[in-house]
Amino acid sequence: MLQSLYKLSAKEHYLTTDFKENKMPLKTKPQGQFVVLMHNGNSAIYSLLKRRSQDIVLAKENNEISAFIKTIQFDLILLDSAVNGPELLTLIKSADCINNKTPVIALLNPTGDIQKKTIIAMGFNDYLVNPVTEEQLNAVIDLWLIPASAFDYIQIILGKTNNNRQLTLTIFNKLFKELPLQIGSIKEALENKQYALAKEITHKLNGSASFCELTGIQKPANALENCLLNKNYEAINWHFLMLQHCVSNFTNKQEAILANFSNSLDQ
C-alpha cells in the first residue's frame, strides 16, 4: 500500500491509498488554496515550498503520481528527472485530465544537456535546474501562478485614467484587439528571422504595457526586446513563449473584465 504526505493548513497528514482496489474521487481545491504536486525525492525544494506555506502533495512512484494527477486539482506540478516526465506530461495534458491547464515545471539535473527550447517543445511550461535556489523557485511560482485578476486589471487602468470609466473601457478594448495581433506578428517575424521587425513590434507592445502598468506583460516584453536588441537569439524563443503566455493570461480575462467593467459603469 503506497503512502503519501499531504500537507494541509500548515499541518502534515499521511494519506493511505490502495490504487489497485480503490478509485480516488475527483477533488477540486478549496478556493484560495495553493496546492503543489511533486516527487518526494527532492527534499530541498520541499523545504523551500514549506517556507512559502504551500500545500504540498508528495508522490513516491510513477503510478502514485499518475493517480494524483487524475484525481486532485493542482496549481503547480513539479516533475523531477528521476520520474518518467514525458509519459506523465502526456497524461497531464490530455483533454479529460483535471490538470490539463496546470503549469508543469521540469526539475533537471545540472549534468543534463537539455535546452529550454527542447523542454518547451516537449510540453513543459518551464524548468528549473538543481540545485534550485529560493529566488529561482519564487520567480517560477510568481510567473505561472499569480496572474492578476479581472478586478486588478480594472483598478490598474482606472488609476491611469483618473477614474475616467469611458476612457478605461476604450483602453481595454484597444488592448484586447491589438495585443493578440502583435503577438501573432512577432511570432511570424521570428519564424522568418526578421529580427528587426520583431524588435519593432515588441517595442510597441512593451510601450503599451508600460503605459498601462501591466507589469505581468511588461517584464517578458522587456526581456524579449533586450534579447533582440543584443542579438541573443538562443534565448529569444523562450522569452517569446513567456510573453505569449502572459498576454494570454490577460486576454483570457476579456469577458470577465468587460462584464465587471460594464457593471461599474452602470453604477
PDB file of C-alpha atoms in Angstrom:
ATOM      1  CA  MET A   1       0.000   0.000   0.000  1.00  0.00           C
ATOM      2  CA  LEU A   2       1.521   3.317  -1.090  1.00  0.00           C
ATOM      3  CA  GLN A   3       1.916   6.170   1.353  1.00  0.00           C
ATOM      4  CA  SER A   4       1.844   9.896   0.557  1.00  0.00           C
ATOM      5  CA  LEU A   5       2.412  13.034   2.549  1.00  0.00           C
ATOM      6  CA  TYR A   6      -0.302  15.652   2.169  1.00  0.00           C
ATOM      7  CA  LYS A   7       0.264  18.954   3.934  1.00  0.00           C
ATOM      8  CA  LEU A   8      -2.908  20.928   4.655  1.00  0.00           C
ATOM      9  CA  SER A   9      -3.333  24.178   6.572  1.00  0.00           C
ATOM     10  CA  ALA A  10       0.215  24.038   7.963  1.00  0.00           C
ATOM     11  CA  LYS A  11      -0.394  20.505   9.324  1.00  0.00           C
ATOM     12  CA  GLU A  12       1.106  17.284   7.957  1.00  0.00           C
ATOM     13  CA  HIS A  13      -1.117  14.319   7.268  1.00  0.00           C
ATOM     14  CA  TYR A  14      -0.498  10.904   5.752  1.00  0.00           C
ATOM     15  CA  LEU A  15      -2.897   9.630   3.112  1.00  0.00           C
ATOM     16  CA  THR A  16      -3.067   5.893   2.533  1.00  0.00           C
ATOM     17  CA  THR A  17      -4.343   4.868  -0.879  1.00  0.00           C
ATOM     18  CA  ASP A  18      -4.646   1.403  -2.412  1.00  0.00           C
ATOM     19  CA  PHE A  19      -4.678   2.201  -6.115  1.00  0.00           C
ATOM     20  CA  LYS A  20      -5.482  -1.402  -7.091  1.00  0.00           C
ATOM     21  CA  GLU A  21      -8.676  -1.611  -5.076  1.00  0.00           C
ATOM     22  CA  ASN A  22      -9.982   1.906  -4.630  1.00  0.00           C
ATOM     23  CA  LYS A  23     -10.863   4.598  -7.129  1.00  0.00           C
ATOM     24  CA  MET A  24      -9.946   8.013  -5.790  1.00  0.00           C
ATOM     25  CA  PRO A  25     -12.683  10.657  -6.186  1.00  0.00           C
ATOM     26  CA  LEU A  26     -12.013  13.863  -8.098  1.00  0.00           C
ATOM     27  CA  LYS A  27     -11.065  16.659  -5.754  1.00  0.00           C
ATOM     28  CA  THR A  28     -11.101  20.340  -6.635  1.00  0.00           C
ATOM     29  CA  LYS A  29      -9.035  22.521  -4.352  1.00  0.00           C
ATOM     30  CA  PRO A  30     -10.765  24.902  -1.932  1.00  0.00           C
ATOM     31  CA  GLN A  31     -10.920  28.468  -3.200  1.00  0.00           C
ATOM     32  CA  GLY A  32      -7.748  30.357  -2.373  1.00  0.00           C
ATOM     33  CA  GLN A  33      -5.780  27.203  -1.561  1.00  0.00           C
ATOM     34  CA  PHE A  34      -2.457  26.714  -3.353  1.00  0.00           C
ATOM     35  CA  VAL A  35      -1.616  23.041  -3.898  1.00  0.00           C
ATOM     36  CA  VAL A  36       1.621  21.665  -5.385  1.00  0.00           C
ATOM     37  CA  LEU A  37       2.367  18.119  -6.576  1.00  0.00           C
ATOM     38  CA  MET A  38       5.967  16.973  -6.607  1.00  0.00           C
ATOM     39  CA  HIS A  39       8.155  13.863  -6.426  1.00  0.00           C
ATOM     40  CA  ASN A  40       9.318  13.228  -2.871  1.00  0.00           C
ATOM     41  CA  GLY A  41      12.961  12.735  -3.854  1.00  0.00           C
ATOM     42  CA  ASN A  42      13.763  16.464  -3.742  1.00  0.00           C
ATOM     43  CA  SER A  43      13.817  17.439  -0.073  1.00  0.00           C
ATOM     44  CA  ALA A  44      15.459  20.820  -0.786  1.00  0.00           C
ATOM     45  CA  ILE A  45      12.576  22.088  -2.927  1.00  0.00           C
ATOM     46  CA  TYR A  46      10.073  20.643  -0.468  1.00  0.00           C
ATOM     47  CA  SER A  47      11.698  22.713   2.290  1.00  0.00           C
ATOM     48  CA  LEU A  48      11.568  25.852   0.134  1.00  0.00           C
ATOM     49  CA  LEU A  49       7.876  25.306  -0.606  1.00  0.00           C
ATOM     50  CA  LYS A  50       7.152  24.800   3.087  1.00  0.00           C
ATOM     51  CA  ARG A  51       8.728  28.196   3.770  1.00  0.00           C
ATOM     52  CA  ARG A  52       6.068  29.676   1.475  1.00  0.00           C
ATOM     53  CA  SER A  53       3.426  27.764   3.489  1.00  0.00           C
ATOM     54  CA  GLN A  54       2.248  25.919   0.399  1.00  0.00           C
ATOM     55  CA  ASP A  55       0.067  22.823   0.498  1.00  0.00           C
ATOM     56  CA  ILE A  56       2.189  20.002  -0.873  1.00  0.00           C
ATOM     57  CA  VAL A  57       1.405  16.531  -2.136  1.00  0.00           C
ATOM     58  CA  LEU A  58       4.447  14.264  -2.257  1.00  0.00           C
ATOM     59  CA  ALA A  59       4.316  11.219  -4.521  1.00  0.00           C
ATOM     60  CA  LYS A  60       6.869   8.404  -4.436  1.00  0.00           C
ATOM     61  CA  GLU A  61       6.370   6.451  -7.653  1.00  0.00           C
ATOM     62  CA  ASN A  62       5.023   6.924 -11.168  1.00  0.00           C
ATOM     63  CA  ASN A  63       1.718   5.146 -10.529  1.00  0.00           C
ATOM     64  CA  GLU A  64       1.153   7.245  -7.413  1.00  0.00           C
ATOM     65  CA  ILE A  65       1.905  10.463  -9.303  1.00  0.00           C
ATOM     66  CA  SER A  66      -0.478   9.363 -12.065  1.00  0.00           C
ATOM     67  CA  ALA A  67      -3.257   8.674  -9.577  1.00  0.00           C
ATOM     68  CA  PHE A  68      -2.934  12.114  -8.006  1.00  0.00           C
ATOM     69  CA  ILE A  69      -2.789  13.814 -11.414  1.00  0.00           C
ATOM     70  CA  LYS A  70      -6.046  12.130 -12.388  1.00  0.00           C
ATOM     71  CA  THR A  71      -7.898  12.917  -9.178  1.00  0.00           C
ATOM     72  CA  ILE A  72      -6.679  16.104  -7.463  1.00  0.00           C
ATOM     73  CA  GLN A  73      -6.649  19.593  -8.959  1.00  0.00           C
ATOM     74  CA  PHE A  74      -3.244  21.242  -8.516  1.00  0.00           C
ATOM     75  CA  ASP A  75      -1.931  24.779  -9.004  1.00  0.00           C
ATOM     76  CA  LEU A  76       1.560  23.611  -9.940  1.00  0.00           C
ATOM     77  CA  ILE A  77       3.163  20.282 -10.840  1.00  0.00           C
ATOM     78  CA  LEU A  78       6.916  19.741 -10.435  1.00  0.00           C
ATOM     79  CA  LEU A  79       8.217  16.711 -12.347  1.00  0.00           C
ATOM     80  CA  ASP A  80      11.663  15.504 -11.342  1.00  0.00           C
ATOM     81  CA  SER A  81      14.007  13.998 -13.913  1.00  0.00           C
ATOM     82  CA  ALA A  82      14.000  10.854 -11.762  1.00  0.00           C
ATOM     83  CA  VAL A  83      10.444  10.047 -12.880  1.00  0.00           C
ATOM     84  CA  ASN A  84       9.029   9.396 -16.336  1.00  0.00           C
ATOM     85  CA  GLY A  85       8.343  13.013 -17.240  1.00  0.00           C
ATOM     86  CA  PRO A  86       7.214  12.673 -20.885  1.00  0.00           C
ATOM     87  CA  GLU A  87       4.708   9.900 -20.084  1.00  0.00           C
ATOM     88  CA  LEU A  88       3.253  11.815 -17.140  1.00  0.00           C
ATOM     89  CA  LEU A  89       3.192  15.015 -19.180  1.00  0.00           C
ATOM     90  CA  THR A  90       1.080  13.317 -21.838  1.00  0.00           C
ATOM     91  CA  LEU A  91      -1.367  12.280 -19.123  1.00  0.00           C
ATOM     92  CA  ILE A  92      -1.492  15.787 -17.644  1.00  0.00           C
ATOM     93  CA  LYS A  93      -2.106  17.489 -20.992  1.00  0.00           C
ATOM     94  CA  SER A  94      -4.866  15.089 -22.081  1.00  0.00           C
ATOM     95  CA  ALA A  95      -8.209  16.814 -22.664  1.00  0.00           C
ATOM     96  CA  ASP A  96     -10.074  14.880 -19.954  1.00  0.00           C
ATOM     97  CA  CYS A  97      -7.459  15.402 -17.218  1.00  0.00           C
ATOM     98  CA  ILE A  98      -8.444  17.643 -14.318  1.00  0.00           C
ATOM     99  CA  ASN A  99      -4.945  19.192 -14.507  1.00  0.00           C
ATOM    100  CA  ASN A 100      -4.694  19.849 -18.251  1.00  0.00           C
ATOM    101  CA  LYS A 101      -4.397  23.605 -17.600  1.00  0.00           C
ATOM    102  CA  THR A 102      -1.977  23.243 -14.671  1.00  0.00           C
ATOM    103  CA  PRO A 103       1.571  24.598 -15.246  1.00  0.00           C
ATOM    104  CA  VAL A 104       4.138  21.786 -15.306  1.00  0.00           C
ATOM    105  CA  ILE A 105       7.744  22.548 -14.350  1.00  0.00           C
ATOM    106  CA  ALA A 106      10.589  20.132 -15.128  1.00  0.00           C
ATOM    107  CA  LEU A 107      13.258  19.650 -12.452  1.00  0.00           C
ATOM    108  CA  LEU A 108      16.549  18.803 -14.172  1.00  0.00           C
ATOM    109  CA  ASN A 109      19.930  17.602 -13.015  1.00  0.00           C
ATOM    110  CA  PRO A 110      22.815  20.021 -13.682  1.00  0.00           C
ATOM    111  CA  THR A 111      24.628  17.382 -15.764  1.00  0.00           C
ATOM    112  CA  GLY A 112      21.767  17.084 -18.280  1.00  0.00           C
ATOM    113  CA  ASP A 113      22.293  18.565 -21.741  1.00  0.00           C
ATOM    114  CA  ILE A 114      18.741  19.830 -22.336  1.00  0.00           C
ATOM    115  CA  GLN A 115      17.955  23.242 -23.776  1.00  0.00           C
ATOM    116  CA  LYS A 116      14.998  25.446 -22.851  1.00  0.00           C
ATOM    117  CA  LYS A 117      13.501  25.114 -26.324  1.00  0.00           C
ATOM    118  CA  THR A 118      13.616  21.304 -26.026  1.00  0.00           C
ATOM    119  CA  ILE A 119      11.773  21.364 -22.697  1.00  0.00           C
ATOM    120  CA  ILE A 120       9.121  23.755 -24.037  1.00  0.00           C
ATOM    121  CA  ALA A 121       8.725  21.658 -27.191  1.00  0.00           C
ATOM    122  CA  MET A 122       8.074  18.594 -25.017  1.00  0.00           C
ATOM    123  CA  GLY A 123       5.128  20.410 -23.454  1.00  0.00           C
ATOM    124  CA  PHE A 124       6.602  21.612 -20.161  1.00  0.00           C
ATOM    125  CA  ASN A 125       5.785  25.203 -19.245  1.00  0.00           C
ATOM    126  CA  ASP A 126       9.189  25.885 -17.735  1.00  0.00           C
ATOM    127  CA  TYR A 127      12.101  24.188 -15.973  1.00  0.00           C
ATOM    128  CA  LEU A 128      14.460  24.522 -13.037  1.00  0.00           C
ATOM    129  CA  VAL A 129      17.968  23.065 -12.725  1.00  0.00           C
ATOM    130  CA  ASN A 130      19.051  21.551  -9.413  1.00  0.00           C
ATOM    131  CA  PRO A 131      20.184  22.801  -7.013  1.00  0.00           C
ATOM    132  CA  VAL A 132      17.296  25.274  -7.068  1.00  0.00           C
ATOM    133  CA  THR A 133      17.578  28.479  -5.052  1.00  0.00           C
ATOM    134  CA  GLU A 134      14.672  30.052  -3.201  1.00  0.00           C
ATOM    135  CA  GLU A 135      14.846  33.066  -5.541  1.00  0.00           C
ATOM    136  CA  GLN A 136      14.577  30.841  -8.626  1.00  0.00           C
ATOM    137  CA  LEU A 137      11.666  28.859  -7.220  1.00  0.00           C
ATOM    138  CA  ASN A 138       9.789  32.001  -6.191  1.00  0.00           C
ATOM    139  CA  ALA A 139      10.329  33.510  -9.650  1.00  0.00           C
ATOM    140  CA  VAL A 140       8.751  30.471 -11.319  1.00  0.00           C
ATOM    141  CA  ILE A 141       5.800  30.460  -8.927  1.00  0.00           C
ATOM    142  CA  ASP A 142       5.253  34.193  -9.395  1.00  0.00           C
ATOM    143  CA  LEU A 143       5.395  33.830 -13.188  1.00  0.00           C
ATOM    144  CA  TRP A 144       2.997  30.920 -13.565  1.00  0.00           C
ATOM    145  CA  LEU A 145       0.644  31.114 -10.635  1.00  0.00           C
ATOM    146  CA  ILE A 146      -0.158  34.697  -9.717  1.00  0.00           C
ATOM    147  CA  PRO A 147      -1.740  36.401 -12.744  1.00  0.00           C
ATOM    148  CA  ALA A 148      -3.754  39.495 -11.920  1.00  0.00           C
ATOM    149  CA  SER A 149      -7.496  39.091 -11.540  1.00  0.00           C
ATOM    150  CA  ALA A 150     -10.030  40.892 -13.719  1.00  0.00           C
ATOM    151  CA  PHE A 151     -10.714  43.283 -10.841  1.00  0.00           C
ATOM    152  CA  ASP A 152      -6.974  44.037 -10.500  1.00  0.00           C
ATOM    153  CA  TYR A 153      -6.730  44.985 -14.169  1.00  0.00           C
ATOM    154  CA  ILE A 154      -9.761  47.256 -13.901  1.00  0.00           C
ATOM    155  CA  GLN A 155      -8.279  49.068 -10.906  1.00  0.00           C
ATOM    156  CA  ILE A 156      -4.905  49.500 -12.647  1.00  0.00           C
ATOM    157  CA  ILE A 157      -6.379  51.115 -15.762  1.00  0.00           C
ATOM    158  CA  LEU A 158      -8.854  53.206 -13.781  1.00  0.00           C
ATOM    159  CA  GLY A 159      -5.906  54.538 -11.805  1.00  0.00           C
ATOM    160  CA  LYS A 160      -4.121  55.503 -15.013  1.00  0.00           C
ATOM    161  CA  THR A 161      -7.167  57.404 -16.310  1.00  0.00           C
ATOM    162  CA  ASN A 162      -8.041  59.127 -13.019  1.00  0.00           C
ATOM    163  CA  ASN A 163     -11.220  57.014 -12.818  1.00  0.00           C
ATOM    164  CA  ASN A 164     -12.409  58.034 -16.282  1.00  0.00           C
ATOM    165  CA  ARG A 165     -14.513  54.928 -16.866  1.00  0.00           C
ATOM    166  CA  GLN A 166     -15.309  55.529 -20.513  1.00  0.00           C
ATOM    167  CA  LEU A 167     -11.641  56.091 -21.364  1.00  0.00           C
ATOM    168  CA  THR A 168     -10.723  52.975 -19.373  1.00  0.00           C
ATOM    169  CA  LEU A 169     -13.177  50.909 -21.385  1.00  0.00           C
ATOM    170  CA  THR A 170     -11.717  52.318 -24.617  1.00  0.00           C
ATOM    171  CA  ILE A 171      -8.205  51.321 -23.493  1.00  0.00           C
ATOM    172  CA  PHE A 172      -9.315  47.799 -22.610  1.00  0.00           C
ATOM    173  CA  ASN A 173     -10.982  47.327 -25.989  1.00  0.00           C
ATOM    174  CA  LYS A 174      -7.854  48.606 -27.730  1.00  0.00           C
ATOM    175  CA  LEU A 175      -5.608  46.243 -25.738  1.00  0.00           C
ATOM    176  CA  PHE A 176      -7.829  43.213 -26.366  1.00  0.00           C
ATOM    177  CA  LYS A 177      -7.731  43.958 -30.080  1.00  0.00           C
ATOM    178  CA  GLU A 178      -4.067  44.868 -30.510  1.00  0.00           C
ATOM    179  CA  LEU A 179      -2.153  42.558 -28.156  1.00  0.00           C
ATOM    180  CA  PRO A 180      -3.128  39.257 -29.868  1.00  0.00           C
ATOM    181  CA  LEU A 181      -2.365  40.792 -33.282  1.00  0.00           C
ATOM    182  CA  GLN A 182       1.041  41.949 -32.062  1.00  0.00           C
ATOM    183  CA  ILE A 183       1.829  38.509 -30.618  1.00  0.00           C
ATOM    184  CA  GLY A 184       0.923  36.925 -33.949  1.00  0.00           C
ATOM    185  CA  SER A 185       3.087  39.414 -35.852  1.00  0.00           C
ATOM    186  CA  ILE A 186       6.058  38.879 -33.524  1.00  0.00           C
ATOM    187  CA  LYS A 187       5.758  35.113 -33.914  1.00  0.00           C
ATOM    188  CA  GLU A 188       5.664  35.375 -37.703  1.00  0.00           C
ATOM    189  CA  ALA A 189       8.651  37.739 -37.755  1.00  0.00           C
ATOM    190  CA  LEU A 190      10.686  35.423 -35.509  1.00  0.00           C
ATOM    191  CA  GLU A 191       9.842  32.390 -37.623  1.00  0.00           C
ATOM    192  CA  ASN A 192      11.088  34.273 -40.687  1.00  0.00           C
ATOM    193  CA  LYS A 193      14.151  35.531 -38.778  1.00  0.00           C
ATOM    194  CA  GLN A 194      13.048  39.125 -39.324  1.00  0.00           C
ATOM    195  CA  TYR A 195      14.532  40.183 -36.022  1.00  0.00           C
ATOM    196  CA  ALA A 196      14.453  43.934 -36.679  1.00  0.00           C
ATOM    197  CA  LEU A 197      10.727  43.751 -37.378  1.00  0.00           C
ATOM    198  CA  ALA A 198      10.158  41.550 -34.319  1.00  0.00           C
ATOM    199  CA  LYS A 199      12.029  44.092 -32.173  1.00  0.00           C
ATOM    200  CA  GLU A 200       9.940  46.959 -33.565  1.00  0.00           C
ATOM    201  CA  ILE A 201       6.633  45.217 -32.806  1.00  0.00           C
ATOM    202  CA  THR A 202       7.840  44.067 -29.373  1.00  0.00           C
ATOM    203  CA  HIS A 203       8.870  47.654 -28.586  1.00  0.00           C
ATOM    204  CA  LYS A 204       5.337  48.882 -29.383  1.00  0.00           C
ATOM    205  CA  LEU A 205       3.764  46.132 -27.280  1.00  0.00           C
ATOM    206  CA  ASN A 206       6.186  46.888 -24.454  1.00  0.00           C
ATOM    207  CA  GLY A 207       5.268  50.570 -24.651  1.00  0.00           C
ATOM    208  CA  SER A 208       1.551  49.824 -24.349  1.00  0.00           C
ATOM    209  CA  ALA A 209       2.115  47.501 -21.390  1.00  0.00           C
ATOM    210  CA  SER A 210       4.388  50.053 -19.690  1.00  0.00           C
ATOM    211  CA  PHE A 211       1.927  52.921 -20.157  1.00  0.00           C
ATOM    212  CA  CYS A 212      -0.920  50.823 -18.739  1.00  0.00           C
ATOM    213  CA  GLU A 213       1.325  49.479 -15.932  1.00  0.00           C
ATOM    214  CA  LEU A 214       0.627  45.883 -16.929  1.00  0.00           C
ATOM    215  CA  THR A 215       3.821  44.620 -15.307  1.00  0.00           C
ATOM    216  CA  GLY A 216       2.945  40.976 -15.946  1.00  0.00           C
ATOM    217  CA  ILE A 217       3.217  41.704 -19.683  1.00  0.00           C
ATOM    218  CA  GLN A 218       5.834  44.437 -19.466  1.00  0.00           C
ATOM    219  CA  LYS A 219       8.522  42.237 -17.868  1.00  0.00           C
ATOM    220  CA  PRO A 220       8.606  39.475 -20.525  1.00  0.00           C
ATOM    221  CA  ALA A 221       8.169  42.074 -23.294  1.00  0.00           C
ATOM    222  CA  ASN A 222      11.158  43.985 -21.975  1.00  0.00           C
ATOM    223  CA  ALA A 223      13.188  40.758 -21.712  1.00  0.00           C
ATOM    224  CA  LEU A 224      12.359  39.794 -25.297  1.00  0.00           C
ATOM    225  CA  GLU A 225      13.131  43.297 -26.579  1.00  0.00           C
ATOM    226  CA  ASN A 226      16.526  43.221 -24.838  1.00  0.00           C
ATOM    227  CA  CYS A 227      17.314  39.817 -26.346  1.00  0.00           C
ATOM    228  CA  LEU A 228      16.509  41.120 -29.812  1.00  0.00           C
ATOM    229  CA  LEU A 229      18.490  44.292 -29.221  1.00  0.00           C
ATOM    230  CA  ASN A 230      21.540  42.328 -28.012  1.00  0.00           C
ATOM    231  CA  LYS A 231      21.095  39.631 -30.691  1.00  0.00           C
ATOM    232  CA  ASN A 232      20.796  36.921 -28.051  1.00  0.00           C
ATOM    233  CA  TYR A 233      18.945  34.666 -30.460  1.00  0.00           C
ATOM    234  CA  GLU A 234      19.280  31.478 -28.377  1.00  0.00           C
ATOM    235  CA  ALA A 235      17.068  32.930 -25.638  1.00  0.00           C
ATOM    236  CA  ILE A 236      14.533  34.606 -27.908  1.00  0.00           C
ATOM    237  CA  ASN A 237      12.158  31.642 -28.295  1.00  0.00           C
ATOM    238  CA  TRP A 238      11.792  31.107 -24.557  1.00  0.00           C
ATOM    239  CA  HIS A 239      11.195  34.800 -23.830  1.00  0.00           C
ATOM    240  CA  PHE A 240       8.619  34.959 -26.605  1.00  0.00           C
ATOM    241  CA  LEU A 241       6.778  31.983 -25.140  1.00  0.00           C
ATOM    242  CA  MET A 242       6.734  33.719 -21.754  1.00  0.00           C
ATOM    243  CA  LEU A 243       5.360  36.896 -23.336  1.00  0.00           C
ATOM    244  CA  GLN A 244       2.748  34.912 -25.248  1.00  0.00           C
ATOM    245  CA  HIS A 245       1.691  33.182 -22.033  1.00  0.00           C
ATOM    246  CA  CYS A 246       1.363  36.465 -20.108  1.00  0.00           C
ATOM    247  CA  VAL A 247      -0.633  38.139 -22.885  1.00  0.00           C
ATOM    248  CA  SER A 248      -2.891  35.084 -22.966  1.00  0.00           C
ATOM    249  CA  ASN A 249      -3.436  35.384 -19.195  1.00  0.00           C
ATOM    250  CA  PHE A 250      -4.646  38.938 -19.801  1.00  0.00           C
ATOM    251  CA  THR A 251      -6.819  38.350 -22.880  1.00  0.00           C
ATOM    252  CA  ASN A 252      -8.403  35.249 -21.327  1.00  0.00           C
ATOM    253  CA  LYS A 253      -9.991  37.623 -18.807  1.00  0.00           C
ATOM    254  CA  GLN A 254     -11.603  39.781 -21.505  1.00  0.00           C
ATOM    255  CA  GLU A 255     -15.143  38.579 -20.866  1.00  0.00           C
ATOM    256  CA  ALA A 256     -14.827  38.917 -17.094  1.00  0.00           C
ATOM    257  CA  ILE A 257     -13.154  42.327 -17.328  1.00  0.00           C
ATOM    258  CA  LEU A 258     -15.740  43.783 -19.689  1.00  0.00           C
ATOM    259  CA  ALA A 259     -18.626  42.281 -17.704  1.00  0.00           C
ATOM    260  CA  ASN A 260     -17.324  43.676 -14.413  1.00  0.00           C
ATOM    261  CA  PHE A 261     -16.464  46.975 -16.002  1.00  0.00           C
ATOM    262  CA  SER A 262     -19.896  47.277 -17.564  1.00  0.00           C
ATOM    263  CA  ASN A 263     -21.392  46.726 -14.140  1.00  0.00           C
ATOM    264  CA  SER A 264     -19.212  49.511 -12.720  1.00  0.00           C
ATOM    265  CA  LEU A 265     -20.347  51.867 -15.493  1.00  0.00           C
ATOM    266  CA  ASP A 266     -23.980  51.171 -14.630  1.00  0.00           C
ATOM    267  CA  GLN A 267     -23.474  52.135 -11.003  1.00  0.00           C
TER     268      GLN A 267
END
